[in-house]
Short mmCIF file of C-alpha atoms and ligand atoms in Angstrom, two decimals:
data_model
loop_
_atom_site.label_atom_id
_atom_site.label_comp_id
_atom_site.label_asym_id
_atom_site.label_seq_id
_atom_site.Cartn_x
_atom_site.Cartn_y
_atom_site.Cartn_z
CA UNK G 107 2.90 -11.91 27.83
CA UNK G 108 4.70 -14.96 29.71
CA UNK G 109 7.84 -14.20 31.46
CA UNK G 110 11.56 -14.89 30.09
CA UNK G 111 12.67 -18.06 30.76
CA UNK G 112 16.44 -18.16 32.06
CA UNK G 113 18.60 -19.17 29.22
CA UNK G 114 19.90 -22.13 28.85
CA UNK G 115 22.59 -23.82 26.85
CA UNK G 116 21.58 -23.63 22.78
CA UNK G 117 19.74 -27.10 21.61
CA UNK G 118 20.76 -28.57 18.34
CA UNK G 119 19.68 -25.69 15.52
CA UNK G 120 17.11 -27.21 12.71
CA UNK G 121 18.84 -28.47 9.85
CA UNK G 122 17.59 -28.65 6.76
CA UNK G 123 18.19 -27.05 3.41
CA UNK G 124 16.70 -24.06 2.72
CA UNK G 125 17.05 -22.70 -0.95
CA UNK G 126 17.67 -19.04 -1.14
CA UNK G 127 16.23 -16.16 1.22
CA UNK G 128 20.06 -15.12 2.15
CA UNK G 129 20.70 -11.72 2.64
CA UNK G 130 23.03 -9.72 0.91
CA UNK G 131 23.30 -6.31 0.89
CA UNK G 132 21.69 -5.70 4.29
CA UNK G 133 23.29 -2.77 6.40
CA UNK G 134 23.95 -3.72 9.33
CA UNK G 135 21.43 -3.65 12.68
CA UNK G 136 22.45 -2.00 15.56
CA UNK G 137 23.14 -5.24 17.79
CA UNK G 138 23.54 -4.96 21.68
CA UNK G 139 24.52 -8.31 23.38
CA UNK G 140 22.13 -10.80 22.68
CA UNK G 141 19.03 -8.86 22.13
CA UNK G 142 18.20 -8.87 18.57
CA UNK G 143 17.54 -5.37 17.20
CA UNK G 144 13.57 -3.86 16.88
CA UNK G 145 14.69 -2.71 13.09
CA UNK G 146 16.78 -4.02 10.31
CA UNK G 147 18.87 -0.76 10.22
CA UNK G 148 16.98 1.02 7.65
CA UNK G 149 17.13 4.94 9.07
CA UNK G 150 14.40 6.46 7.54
CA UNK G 151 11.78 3.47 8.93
CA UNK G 152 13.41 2.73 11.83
CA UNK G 153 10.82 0.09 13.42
CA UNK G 154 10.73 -2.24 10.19
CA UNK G 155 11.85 -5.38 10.00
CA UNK G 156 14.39 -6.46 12.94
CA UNK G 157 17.86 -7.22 13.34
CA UNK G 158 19.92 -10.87 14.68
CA UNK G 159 18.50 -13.09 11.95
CA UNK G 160 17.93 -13.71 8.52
CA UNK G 161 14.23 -15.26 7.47
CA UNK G 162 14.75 -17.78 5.09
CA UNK G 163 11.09 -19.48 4.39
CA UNK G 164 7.58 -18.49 5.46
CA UNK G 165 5.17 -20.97 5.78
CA UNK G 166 1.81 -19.45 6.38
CA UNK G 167 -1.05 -21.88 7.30
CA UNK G 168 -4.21 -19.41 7.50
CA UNK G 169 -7.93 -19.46 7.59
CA UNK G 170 -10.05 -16.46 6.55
CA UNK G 171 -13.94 -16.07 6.69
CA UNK G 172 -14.88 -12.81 5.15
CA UNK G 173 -18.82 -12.72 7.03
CA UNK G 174 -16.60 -12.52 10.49
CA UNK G 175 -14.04 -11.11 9.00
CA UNK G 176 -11.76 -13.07 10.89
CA UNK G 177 -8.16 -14.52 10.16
CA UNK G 178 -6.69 -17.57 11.91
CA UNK G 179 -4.00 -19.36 12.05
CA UNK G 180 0.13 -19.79 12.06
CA UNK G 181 2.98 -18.48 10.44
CA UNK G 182 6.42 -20.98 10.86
CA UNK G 183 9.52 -19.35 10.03
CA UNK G 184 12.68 -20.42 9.57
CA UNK G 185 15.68 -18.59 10.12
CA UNK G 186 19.55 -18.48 11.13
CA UNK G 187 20.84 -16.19 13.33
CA UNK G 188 23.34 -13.73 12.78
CA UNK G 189 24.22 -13.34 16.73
CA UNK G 190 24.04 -14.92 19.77
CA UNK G 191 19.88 -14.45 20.84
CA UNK G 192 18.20 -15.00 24.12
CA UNK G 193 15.37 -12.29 22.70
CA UNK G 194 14.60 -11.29 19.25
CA UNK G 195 11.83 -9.48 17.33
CA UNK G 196 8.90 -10.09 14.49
CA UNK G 197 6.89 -7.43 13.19
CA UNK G 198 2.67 -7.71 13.90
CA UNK G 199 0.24 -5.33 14.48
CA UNK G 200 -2.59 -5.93 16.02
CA UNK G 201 -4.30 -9.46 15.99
CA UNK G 202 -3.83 -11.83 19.19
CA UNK G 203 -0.85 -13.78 19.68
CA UNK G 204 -2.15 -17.14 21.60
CA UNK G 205 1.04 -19.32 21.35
CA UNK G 206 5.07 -19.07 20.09
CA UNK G 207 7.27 -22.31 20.00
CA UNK G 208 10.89 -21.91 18.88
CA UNK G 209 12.27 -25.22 17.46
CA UNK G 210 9.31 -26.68 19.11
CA UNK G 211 9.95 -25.18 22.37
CA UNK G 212 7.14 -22.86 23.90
CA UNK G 213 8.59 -19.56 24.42
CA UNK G 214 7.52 -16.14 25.90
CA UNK G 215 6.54 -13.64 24.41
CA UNK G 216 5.78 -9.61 24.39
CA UNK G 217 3.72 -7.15 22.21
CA UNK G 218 4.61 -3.88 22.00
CA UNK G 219 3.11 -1.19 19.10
CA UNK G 220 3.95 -3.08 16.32
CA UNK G 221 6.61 -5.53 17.68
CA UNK G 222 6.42 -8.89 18.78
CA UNK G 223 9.17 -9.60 20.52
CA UNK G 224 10.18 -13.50 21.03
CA UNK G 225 11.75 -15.03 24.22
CA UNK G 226 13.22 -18.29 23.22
CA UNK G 227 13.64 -21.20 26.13
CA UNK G 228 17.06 -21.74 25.23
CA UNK G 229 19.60 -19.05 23.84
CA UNK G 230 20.01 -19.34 19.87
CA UNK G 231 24.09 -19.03 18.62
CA UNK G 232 25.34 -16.82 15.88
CA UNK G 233 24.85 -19.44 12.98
CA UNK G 234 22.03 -21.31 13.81
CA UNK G 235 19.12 -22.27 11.78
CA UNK G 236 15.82 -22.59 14.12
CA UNK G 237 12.38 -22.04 13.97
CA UNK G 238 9.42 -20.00 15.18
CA UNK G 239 5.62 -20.43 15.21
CA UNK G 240 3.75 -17.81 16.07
CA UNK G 241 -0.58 -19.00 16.26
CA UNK G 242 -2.76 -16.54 15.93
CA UNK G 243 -6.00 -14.66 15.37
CA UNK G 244 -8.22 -11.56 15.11
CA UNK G 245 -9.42 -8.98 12.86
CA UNK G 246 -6.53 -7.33 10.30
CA UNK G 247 -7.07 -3.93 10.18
CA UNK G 248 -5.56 -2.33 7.42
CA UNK G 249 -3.06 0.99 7.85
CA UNK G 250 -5.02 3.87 7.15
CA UNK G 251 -3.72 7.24 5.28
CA UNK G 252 -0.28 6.79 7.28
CA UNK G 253 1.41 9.89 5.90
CA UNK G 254 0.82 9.78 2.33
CA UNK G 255 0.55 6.23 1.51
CA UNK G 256 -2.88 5.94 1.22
CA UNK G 257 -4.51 2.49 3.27
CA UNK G 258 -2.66 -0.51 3.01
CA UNK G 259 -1.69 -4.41 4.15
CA UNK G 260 -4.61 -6.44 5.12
CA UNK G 261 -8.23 -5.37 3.80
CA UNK G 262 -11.23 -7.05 4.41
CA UNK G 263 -13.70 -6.97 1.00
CA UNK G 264 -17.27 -7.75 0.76
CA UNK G 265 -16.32 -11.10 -0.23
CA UNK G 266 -12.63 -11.77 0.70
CA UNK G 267 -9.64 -9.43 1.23
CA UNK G 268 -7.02 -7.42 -0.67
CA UNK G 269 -4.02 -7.42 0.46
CA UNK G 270 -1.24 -4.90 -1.08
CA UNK G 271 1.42 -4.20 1.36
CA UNK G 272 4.11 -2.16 -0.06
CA UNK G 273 5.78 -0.59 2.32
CA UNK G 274 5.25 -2.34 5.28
CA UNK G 275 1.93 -3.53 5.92
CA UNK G 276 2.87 -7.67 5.74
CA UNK G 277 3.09 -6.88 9.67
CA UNK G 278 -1.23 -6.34 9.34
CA UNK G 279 -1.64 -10.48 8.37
CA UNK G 280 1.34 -12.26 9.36
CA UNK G 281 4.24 -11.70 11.27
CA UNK G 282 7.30 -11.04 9.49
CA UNK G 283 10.86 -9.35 9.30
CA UNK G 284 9.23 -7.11 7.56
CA UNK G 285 11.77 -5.03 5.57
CA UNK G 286 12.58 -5.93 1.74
CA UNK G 287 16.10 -6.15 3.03
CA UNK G 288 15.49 -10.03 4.39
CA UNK G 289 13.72 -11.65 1.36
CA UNK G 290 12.56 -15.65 1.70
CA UNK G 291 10.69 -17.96 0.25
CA UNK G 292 6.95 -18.89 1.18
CA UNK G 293 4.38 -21.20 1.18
CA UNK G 294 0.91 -20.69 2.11
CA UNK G 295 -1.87 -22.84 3.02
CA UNK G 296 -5.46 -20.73 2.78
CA UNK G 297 -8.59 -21.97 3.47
CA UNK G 298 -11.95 -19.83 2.76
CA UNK G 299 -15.55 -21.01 2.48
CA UNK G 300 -16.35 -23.32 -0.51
CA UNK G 301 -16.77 -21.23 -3.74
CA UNK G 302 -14.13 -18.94 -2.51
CA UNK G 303 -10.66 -18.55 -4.15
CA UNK G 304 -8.11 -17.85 -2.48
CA UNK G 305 -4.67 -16.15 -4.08
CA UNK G 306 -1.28 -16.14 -3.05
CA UNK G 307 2.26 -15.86 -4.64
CA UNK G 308 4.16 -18.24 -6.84
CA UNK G 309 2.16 -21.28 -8.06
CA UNK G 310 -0.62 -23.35 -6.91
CA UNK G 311 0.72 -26.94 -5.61
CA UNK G 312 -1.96 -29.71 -6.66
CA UNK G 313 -5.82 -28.90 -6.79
CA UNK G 314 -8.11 -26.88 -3.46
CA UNK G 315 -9.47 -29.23 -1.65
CA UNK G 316 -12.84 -29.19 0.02
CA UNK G 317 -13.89 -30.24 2.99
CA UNK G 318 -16.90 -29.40 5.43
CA UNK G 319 -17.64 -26.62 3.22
CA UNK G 320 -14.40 -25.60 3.39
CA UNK G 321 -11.75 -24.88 0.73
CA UNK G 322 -7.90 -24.65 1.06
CA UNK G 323 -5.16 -23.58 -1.27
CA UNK G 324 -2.01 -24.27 -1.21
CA UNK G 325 0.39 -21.92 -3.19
CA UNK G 326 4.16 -21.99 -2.95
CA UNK G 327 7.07 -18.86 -4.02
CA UNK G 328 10.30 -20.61 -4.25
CA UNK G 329 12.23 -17.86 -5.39
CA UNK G 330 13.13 -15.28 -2.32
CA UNK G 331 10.47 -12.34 -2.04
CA UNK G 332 10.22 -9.56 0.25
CA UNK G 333 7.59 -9.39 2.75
CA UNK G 334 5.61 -6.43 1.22
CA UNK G 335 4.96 -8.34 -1.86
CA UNK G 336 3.35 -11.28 -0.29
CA UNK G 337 -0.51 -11.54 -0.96
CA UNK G 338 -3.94 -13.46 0.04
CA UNK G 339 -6.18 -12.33 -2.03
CA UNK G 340 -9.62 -13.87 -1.56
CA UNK G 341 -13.12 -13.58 -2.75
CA UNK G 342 -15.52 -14.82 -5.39
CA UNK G 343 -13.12 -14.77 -8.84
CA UNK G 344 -13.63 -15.57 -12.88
CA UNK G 345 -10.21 -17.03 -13.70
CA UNK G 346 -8.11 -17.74 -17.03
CA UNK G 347 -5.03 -19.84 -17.25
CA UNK G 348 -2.73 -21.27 -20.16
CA UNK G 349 0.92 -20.30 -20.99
CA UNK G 350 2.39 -17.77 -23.12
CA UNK G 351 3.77 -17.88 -26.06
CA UNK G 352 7.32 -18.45 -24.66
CA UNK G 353 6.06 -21.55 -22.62
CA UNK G 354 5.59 -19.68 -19.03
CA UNK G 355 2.33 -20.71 -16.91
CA UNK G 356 -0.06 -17.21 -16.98
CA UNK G 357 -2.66 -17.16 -14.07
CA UNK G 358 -4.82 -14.25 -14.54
CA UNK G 359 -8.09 -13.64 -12.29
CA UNK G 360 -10.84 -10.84 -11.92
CA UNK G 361 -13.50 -9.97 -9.41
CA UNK G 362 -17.14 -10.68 -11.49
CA UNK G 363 -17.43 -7.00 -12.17
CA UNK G 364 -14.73 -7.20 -14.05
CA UNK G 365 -15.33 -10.06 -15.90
CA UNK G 366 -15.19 -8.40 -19.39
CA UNK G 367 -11.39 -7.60 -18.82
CA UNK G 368 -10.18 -11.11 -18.20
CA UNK G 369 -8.93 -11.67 -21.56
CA UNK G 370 -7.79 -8.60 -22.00
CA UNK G 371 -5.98 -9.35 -18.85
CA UNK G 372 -4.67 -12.42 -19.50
CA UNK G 373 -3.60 -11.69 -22.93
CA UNK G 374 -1.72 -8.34 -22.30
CA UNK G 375 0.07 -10.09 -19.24
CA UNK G 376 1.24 -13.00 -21.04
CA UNK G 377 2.74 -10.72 -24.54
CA UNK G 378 4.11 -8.16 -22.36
CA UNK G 379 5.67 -10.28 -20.11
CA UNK G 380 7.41 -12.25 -22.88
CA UNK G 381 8.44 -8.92 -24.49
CA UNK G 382 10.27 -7.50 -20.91
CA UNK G 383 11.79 -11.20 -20.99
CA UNK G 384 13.84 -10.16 -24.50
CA UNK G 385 15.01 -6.56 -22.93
CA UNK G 386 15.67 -6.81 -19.43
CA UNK G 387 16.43 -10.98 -19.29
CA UNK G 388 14.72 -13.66 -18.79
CA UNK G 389 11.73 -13.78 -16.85
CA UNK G 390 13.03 -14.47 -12.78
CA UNK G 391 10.07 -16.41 -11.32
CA UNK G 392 8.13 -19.55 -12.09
CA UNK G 393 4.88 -18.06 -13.30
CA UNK G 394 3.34 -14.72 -14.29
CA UNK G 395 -0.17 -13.20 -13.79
CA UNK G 396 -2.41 -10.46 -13.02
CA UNK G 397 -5.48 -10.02 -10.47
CA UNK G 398 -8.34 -7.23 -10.66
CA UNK G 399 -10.22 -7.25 -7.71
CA UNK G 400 -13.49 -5.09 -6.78
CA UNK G 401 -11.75 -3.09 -3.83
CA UNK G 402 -10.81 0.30 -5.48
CA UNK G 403 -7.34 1.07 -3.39
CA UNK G 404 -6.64 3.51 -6.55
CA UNK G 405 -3.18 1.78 -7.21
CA UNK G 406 -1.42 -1.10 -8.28
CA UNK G 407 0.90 -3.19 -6.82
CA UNK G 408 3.97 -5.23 -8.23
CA UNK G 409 2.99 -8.23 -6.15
CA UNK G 410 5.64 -11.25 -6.95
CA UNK G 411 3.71 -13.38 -10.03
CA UNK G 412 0.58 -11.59 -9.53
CA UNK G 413 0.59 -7.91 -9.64
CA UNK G 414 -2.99 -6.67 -8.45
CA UNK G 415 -5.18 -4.08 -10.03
CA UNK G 416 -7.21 -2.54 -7.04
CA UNK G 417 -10.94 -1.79 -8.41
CA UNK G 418 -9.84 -0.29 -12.27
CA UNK G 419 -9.36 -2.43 -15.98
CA UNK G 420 -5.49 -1.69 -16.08
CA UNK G 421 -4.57 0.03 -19.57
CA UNK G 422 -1.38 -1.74 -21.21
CA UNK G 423 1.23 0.79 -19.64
CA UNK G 424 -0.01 -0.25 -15.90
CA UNK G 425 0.57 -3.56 -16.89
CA UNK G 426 3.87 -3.40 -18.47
CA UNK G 427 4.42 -1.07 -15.13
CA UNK G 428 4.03 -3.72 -12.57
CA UNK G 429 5.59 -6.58 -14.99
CA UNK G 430 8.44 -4.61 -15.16
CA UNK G 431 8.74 -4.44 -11.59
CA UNK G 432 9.09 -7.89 -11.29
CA UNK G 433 12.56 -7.60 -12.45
CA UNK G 434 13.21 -4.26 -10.75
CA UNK G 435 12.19 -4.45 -7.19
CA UNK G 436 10.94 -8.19 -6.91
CA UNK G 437 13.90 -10.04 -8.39
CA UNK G 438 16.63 -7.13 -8.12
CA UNK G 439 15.34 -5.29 -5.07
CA UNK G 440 16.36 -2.44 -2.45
CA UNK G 441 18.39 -2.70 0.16
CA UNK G 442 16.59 0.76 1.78
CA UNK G 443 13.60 2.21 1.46
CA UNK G 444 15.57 5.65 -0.30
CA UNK G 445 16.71 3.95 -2.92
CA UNK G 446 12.94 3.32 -4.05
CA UNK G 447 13.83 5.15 -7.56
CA UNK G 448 15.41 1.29 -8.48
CA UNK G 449 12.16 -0.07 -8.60
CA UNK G 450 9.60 2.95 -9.62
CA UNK G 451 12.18 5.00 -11.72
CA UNK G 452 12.92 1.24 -14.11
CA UNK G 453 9.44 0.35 -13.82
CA UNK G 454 8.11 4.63 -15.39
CA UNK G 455 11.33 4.29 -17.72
CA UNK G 456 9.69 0.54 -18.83
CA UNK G 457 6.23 2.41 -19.33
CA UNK G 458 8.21 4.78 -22.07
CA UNK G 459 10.35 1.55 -23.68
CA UNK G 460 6.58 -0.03 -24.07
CA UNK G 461 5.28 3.41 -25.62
CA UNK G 462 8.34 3.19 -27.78
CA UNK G 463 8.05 -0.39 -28.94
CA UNK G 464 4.43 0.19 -29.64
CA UNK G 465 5.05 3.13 -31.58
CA UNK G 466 2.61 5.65 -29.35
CA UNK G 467 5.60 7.78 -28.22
CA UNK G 468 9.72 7.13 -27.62
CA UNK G 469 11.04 7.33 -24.74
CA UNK G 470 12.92 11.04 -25.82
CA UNK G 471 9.31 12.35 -26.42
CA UNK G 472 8.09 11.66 -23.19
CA UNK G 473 11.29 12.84 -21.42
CA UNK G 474 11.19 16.02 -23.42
CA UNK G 475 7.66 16.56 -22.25
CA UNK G 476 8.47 16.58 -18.42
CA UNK G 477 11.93 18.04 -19.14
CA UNK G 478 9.60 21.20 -20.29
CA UNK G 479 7.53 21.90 -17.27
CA UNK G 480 10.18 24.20 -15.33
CA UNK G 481 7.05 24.51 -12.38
CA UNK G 482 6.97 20.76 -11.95
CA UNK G 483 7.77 20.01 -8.09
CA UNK G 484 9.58 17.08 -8.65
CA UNK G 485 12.21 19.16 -9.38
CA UNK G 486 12.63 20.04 -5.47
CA UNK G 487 12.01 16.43 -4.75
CA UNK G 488 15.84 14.42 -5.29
CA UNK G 489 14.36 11.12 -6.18
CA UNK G 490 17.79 9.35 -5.19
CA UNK G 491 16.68 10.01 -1.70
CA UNK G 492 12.98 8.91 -1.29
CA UNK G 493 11.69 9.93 1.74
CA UNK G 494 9.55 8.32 4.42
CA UNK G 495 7.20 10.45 4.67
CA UNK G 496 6.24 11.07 0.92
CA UNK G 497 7.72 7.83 -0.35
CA UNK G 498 5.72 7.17 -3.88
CA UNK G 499 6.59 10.87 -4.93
CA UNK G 500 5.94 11.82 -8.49
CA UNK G 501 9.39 12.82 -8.59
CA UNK G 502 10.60 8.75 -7.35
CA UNK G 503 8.96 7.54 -10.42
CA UNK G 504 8.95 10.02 -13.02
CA UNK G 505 12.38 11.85 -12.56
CA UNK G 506 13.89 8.55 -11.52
CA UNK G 507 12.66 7.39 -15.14
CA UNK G 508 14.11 10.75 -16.65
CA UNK G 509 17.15 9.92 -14.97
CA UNK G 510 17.52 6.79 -16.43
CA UNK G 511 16.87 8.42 -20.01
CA UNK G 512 19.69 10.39 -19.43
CA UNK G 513 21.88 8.04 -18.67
CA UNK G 514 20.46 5.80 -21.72
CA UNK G 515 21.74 9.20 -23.82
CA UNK G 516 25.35 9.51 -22.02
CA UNK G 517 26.16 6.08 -22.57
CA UNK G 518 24.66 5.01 -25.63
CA UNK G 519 22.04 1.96 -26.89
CA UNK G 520 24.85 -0.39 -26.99
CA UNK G 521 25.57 0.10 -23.24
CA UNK G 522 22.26 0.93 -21.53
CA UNK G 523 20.83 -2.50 -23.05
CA UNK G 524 23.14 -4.70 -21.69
CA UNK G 525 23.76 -2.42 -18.91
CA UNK G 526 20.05 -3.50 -17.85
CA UNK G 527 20.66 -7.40 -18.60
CA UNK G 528 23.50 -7.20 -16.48
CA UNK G 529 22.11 -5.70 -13.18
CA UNK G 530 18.89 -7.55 -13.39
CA UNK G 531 21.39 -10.72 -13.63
CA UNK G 532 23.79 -9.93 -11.26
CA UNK G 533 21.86 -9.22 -8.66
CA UNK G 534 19.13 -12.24 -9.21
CA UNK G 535 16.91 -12.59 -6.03
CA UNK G 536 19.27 -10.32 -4.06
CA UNK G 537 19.59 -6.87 -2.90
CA UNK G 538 20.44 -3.49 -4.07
CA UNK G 539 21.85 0.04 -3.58
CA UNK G 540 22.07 2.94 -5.83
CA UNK G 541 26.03 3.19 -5.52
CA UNK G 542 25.75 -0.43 -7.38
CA UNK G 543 23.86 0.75 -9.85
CA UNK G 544 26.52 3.50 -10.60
CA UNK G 545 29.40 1.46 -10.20
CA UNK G 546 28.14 -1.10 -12.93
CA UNK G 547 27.18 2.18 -15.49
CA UNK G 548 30.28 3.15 -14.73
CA UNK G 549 32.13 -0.06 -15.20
CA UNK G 550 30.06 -0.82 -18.12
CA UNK G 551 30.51 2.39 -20.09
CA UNK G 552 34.27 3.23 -18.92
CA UNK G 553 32.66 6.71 -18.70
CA UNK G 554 33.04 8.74 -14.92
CA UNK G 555 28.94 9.40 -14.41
CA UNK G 556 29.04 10.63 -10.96
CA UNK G 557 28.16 14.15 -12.27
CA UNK G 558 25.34 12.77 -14.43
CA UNK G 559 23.51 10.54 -11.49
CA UNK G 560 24.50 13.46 -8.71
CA UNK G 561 22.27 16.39 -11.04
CA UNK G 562 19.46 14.04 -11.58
CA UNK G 563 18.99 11.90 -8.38
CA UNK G 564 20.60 13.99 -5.88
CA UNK G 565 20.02 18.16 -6.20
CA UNK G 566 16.64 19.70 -5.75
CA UNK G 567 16.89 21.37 -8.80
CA UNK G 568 16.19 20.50 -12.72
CA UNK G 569 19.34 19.31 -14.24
CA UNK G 570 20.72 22.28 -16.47
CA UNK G 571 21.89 19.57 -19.30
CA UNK G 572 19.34 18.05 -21.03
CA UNK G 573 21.49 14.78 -21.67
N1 LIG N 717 4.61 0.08 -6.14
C1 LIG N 717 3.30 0.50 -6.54
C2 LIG N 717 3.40 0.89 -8.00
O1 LIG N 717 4.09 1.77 -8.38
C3 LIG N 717 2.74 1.61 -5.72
C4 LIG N 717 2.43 1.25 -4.30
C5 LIG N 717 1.81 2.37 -3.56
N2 LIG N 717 1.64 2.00 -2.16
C6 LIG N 717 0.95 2.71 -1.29
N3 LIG N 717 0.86 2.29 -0.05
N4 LIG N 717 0.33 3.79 -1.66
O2 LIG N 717 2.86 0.29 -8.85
ZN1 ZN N 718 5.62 0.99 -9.53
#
């Protein structure tokens, strides 16, 4: 760590447009002077993300060889800040920081468990745009069966890496504000050995280029994404692409074991995509896709354009899971990590609308099933209040879905429909609460639901009325 410089008058902030990554819905950080704050202000993860600015691009220039294993590089970020800073903080963990310039300027810095914390040569002012490189280098190391979450962020494969950070494991490759709460935009530049490919987010700008037996990508997101969804996947991969049959670019890739689902893949990603684009609006981002990779994580993650399938051929319903999700929690997502029943709870209830349109099952089937097991524990579990440390309960996805039913059957076809159209448009690229949600049901239908969303979301009990 280098010692903090004495602050000095603030230099001219960058200018420069940046297209979305605003925040809107953010709680407030607790601020104190000109320090910004270790967390974003979300109380049940206290230490994620940070508070004084808002992140409004990414642009992550890295180089990975999977036989060392080892990741270098730089991550330049550009953000304003929301107060006055002479110190402020990025999320990392691990890896070695060897350099940080603000707007050019080196400036010291500190490590401390999983913050970075950045000492700019001249204070920033409330309102200014500026920006930070952090180079940097070492071995990720993924989280590892933190409470119940299973291992996450950064892992190094046989060939490449897989890289599925939901909740907060973007902190394991690059460093980030890493909290869903400040969403940007990103662009990465990844370079792996020649024969390599290399997958991020968003779309891929012009063709790899080799050189010195060396291959780098360049992919770009340019709609705002939160930090968890961010990806670079590597490795040896069979890939399909084309468009569907609405006109939007499908990228679809699987690890060579898997190379008898690729069409299956790419097929099922491109219909069911189109389909979610005529119920819940149209489709938010640029491209869609799908990636099965060879690691078997024994999930799936929504990441933005490219959900991944860790080690398993994902069945229809998975894929109209994480497709869903794109709309609810990628496009339209939380504010907090409690209110995770917006993303899981629409993306279960979107399993059951596919089952319905497909004519396996409807949607009142499936809720009268769970509805029937008295013994099931996610009645003790409020899914309205997710907590930290058993986040991806059974109860955040499957109650939140049966909550959701309910309020489909309060309001009516004719409302719930639109009702979903409207949020996911409303709230485009932004951020979320539950009271919102309510609010617009409530607005929407003309009906007083507080009852309704209190019995299903909020008591650790199954709801006497069967809606
Ligand atoms: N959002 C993912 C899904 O429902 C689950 C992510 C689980 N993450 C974890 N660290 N276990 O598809
Ligand atoms: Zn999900």
């Amino acid at each position: 760590a280098v010692a903090a410089p004495t602050p000095a008058p603030t230099p001219a902030a960058v200018q420069g447009g940046d297209p979305g990554g605003g925040r809107d819905g953010l709680f407030g950080a607790i601020t104190s002077g000109t320090i910004g704050a270790p967390g974003i202000g979300d109380p049940a993860f206290p230490g994620d993300g940070n508070g004084g600015y808002d992140v409004r691009h990414y642009r992550l220039r890295l180089s990975y060889d999977p036989a060392t294993k080892r990741l270098a590089g730089s991550a330049t970020i550009r953000a304003r800040a929301v107060q006055d800073l002479t110190s402020f903080n990025l999320d990392l963990r691990g890896l070695t920081v060897s350099r940080v310039a603000v707007d050019g300027a080196t400036a010291g810095f500190g490590r401390q468990d999983d913050e970075l914390t950045i000492r700019p040569a001249y204070r920033i002012s409330k309102g200014d745009r500026f920006e930070v490189t952090v180079d940097y280098s070492g071995l990720p190391e993924p989280i590892r069966d933190y409470v119940n979450l299973g291992t996450y962020g950064f892992v190094a494969t046989a060939d490449g890496s897989f890289v599925t950070s939901e909740p907060n494991g973007a902190k394991t490759w690059f460093p980030s504000n890493d909290h869903p709460a400040d969403k940007a935009t990103y662009d990465f530049e990844i370079t792996v050995p020649a024969g390599l490919t290399a997958i991020a987010n968003g779309e891929l700008d012009g063709e790899p280029k080799t050189v010195d037996g060396k291959t780098t990508f360049v992919w770009r997101e340019k709609h705002p994404m939160a930090s968890y969804l961010a990806t670079m996947t590597t490795g040896k991969f069979e890939i399909r692409t084309g468009k569907s049959e609405k006109g939007l670019p499908v990228y679809a890739a699987v690890a060579p074991a898997f190379h008898g689902s690729l069409d299956n893949l790419y097929t099922e990603t491109a219909k069911i995509t189109d389909y979610w684009s005529t119920v819940f609006g149209p489709y938010p981002f640029s491209s869609t896709g799908g990636v099965i990779d060879d690691y078997s994580s024994g999930y799936a993650l929504e990441n933005q354009t490219k959900p991944i399938y860790g080690g398993f051929s994902p069945e229809s319903g998975i894929i109209a899971h994480e497709l869903a999700h794109q709309w609810f929690g990628d496009s339209v997502s939380i504010t907090r990590w409690k209110d995770l029943w917006l993303n899981e709870g629409f993306a279960t209830y979107a399993e059951w609308l596919w089952a319905e349109h497909r004519g396996e099952a409807t949607a009142e089937a499936l809720f009268k099933r769970y509805y029937a097991n008295a013994a099931d524990p996610m009645w003790t579990y409020p899914p309205g209040d997710a907590r930290a440390t058993d986040l991806f309960n059974n109860s955040v996805y499957v109650r939140g879905a049966m909550t959701l039913h309910a309020l489909r059957k309060a309001i009516g076809d004719a409302v719930f429909f639109p009702l979903l159209k409207k949020w996911t448009t409303e709230h485009r690229y932004g951020n979320v609460t539950t009271e919102q949600f309510v609010a617009l049901a409530e607005q929407m239908s003309g009906k007083k639901l507080t009852a309704l969303f209190d019995a299903w979301l909020f008591q650790p009990r199954r709801p006497a009325v069967v809606a």
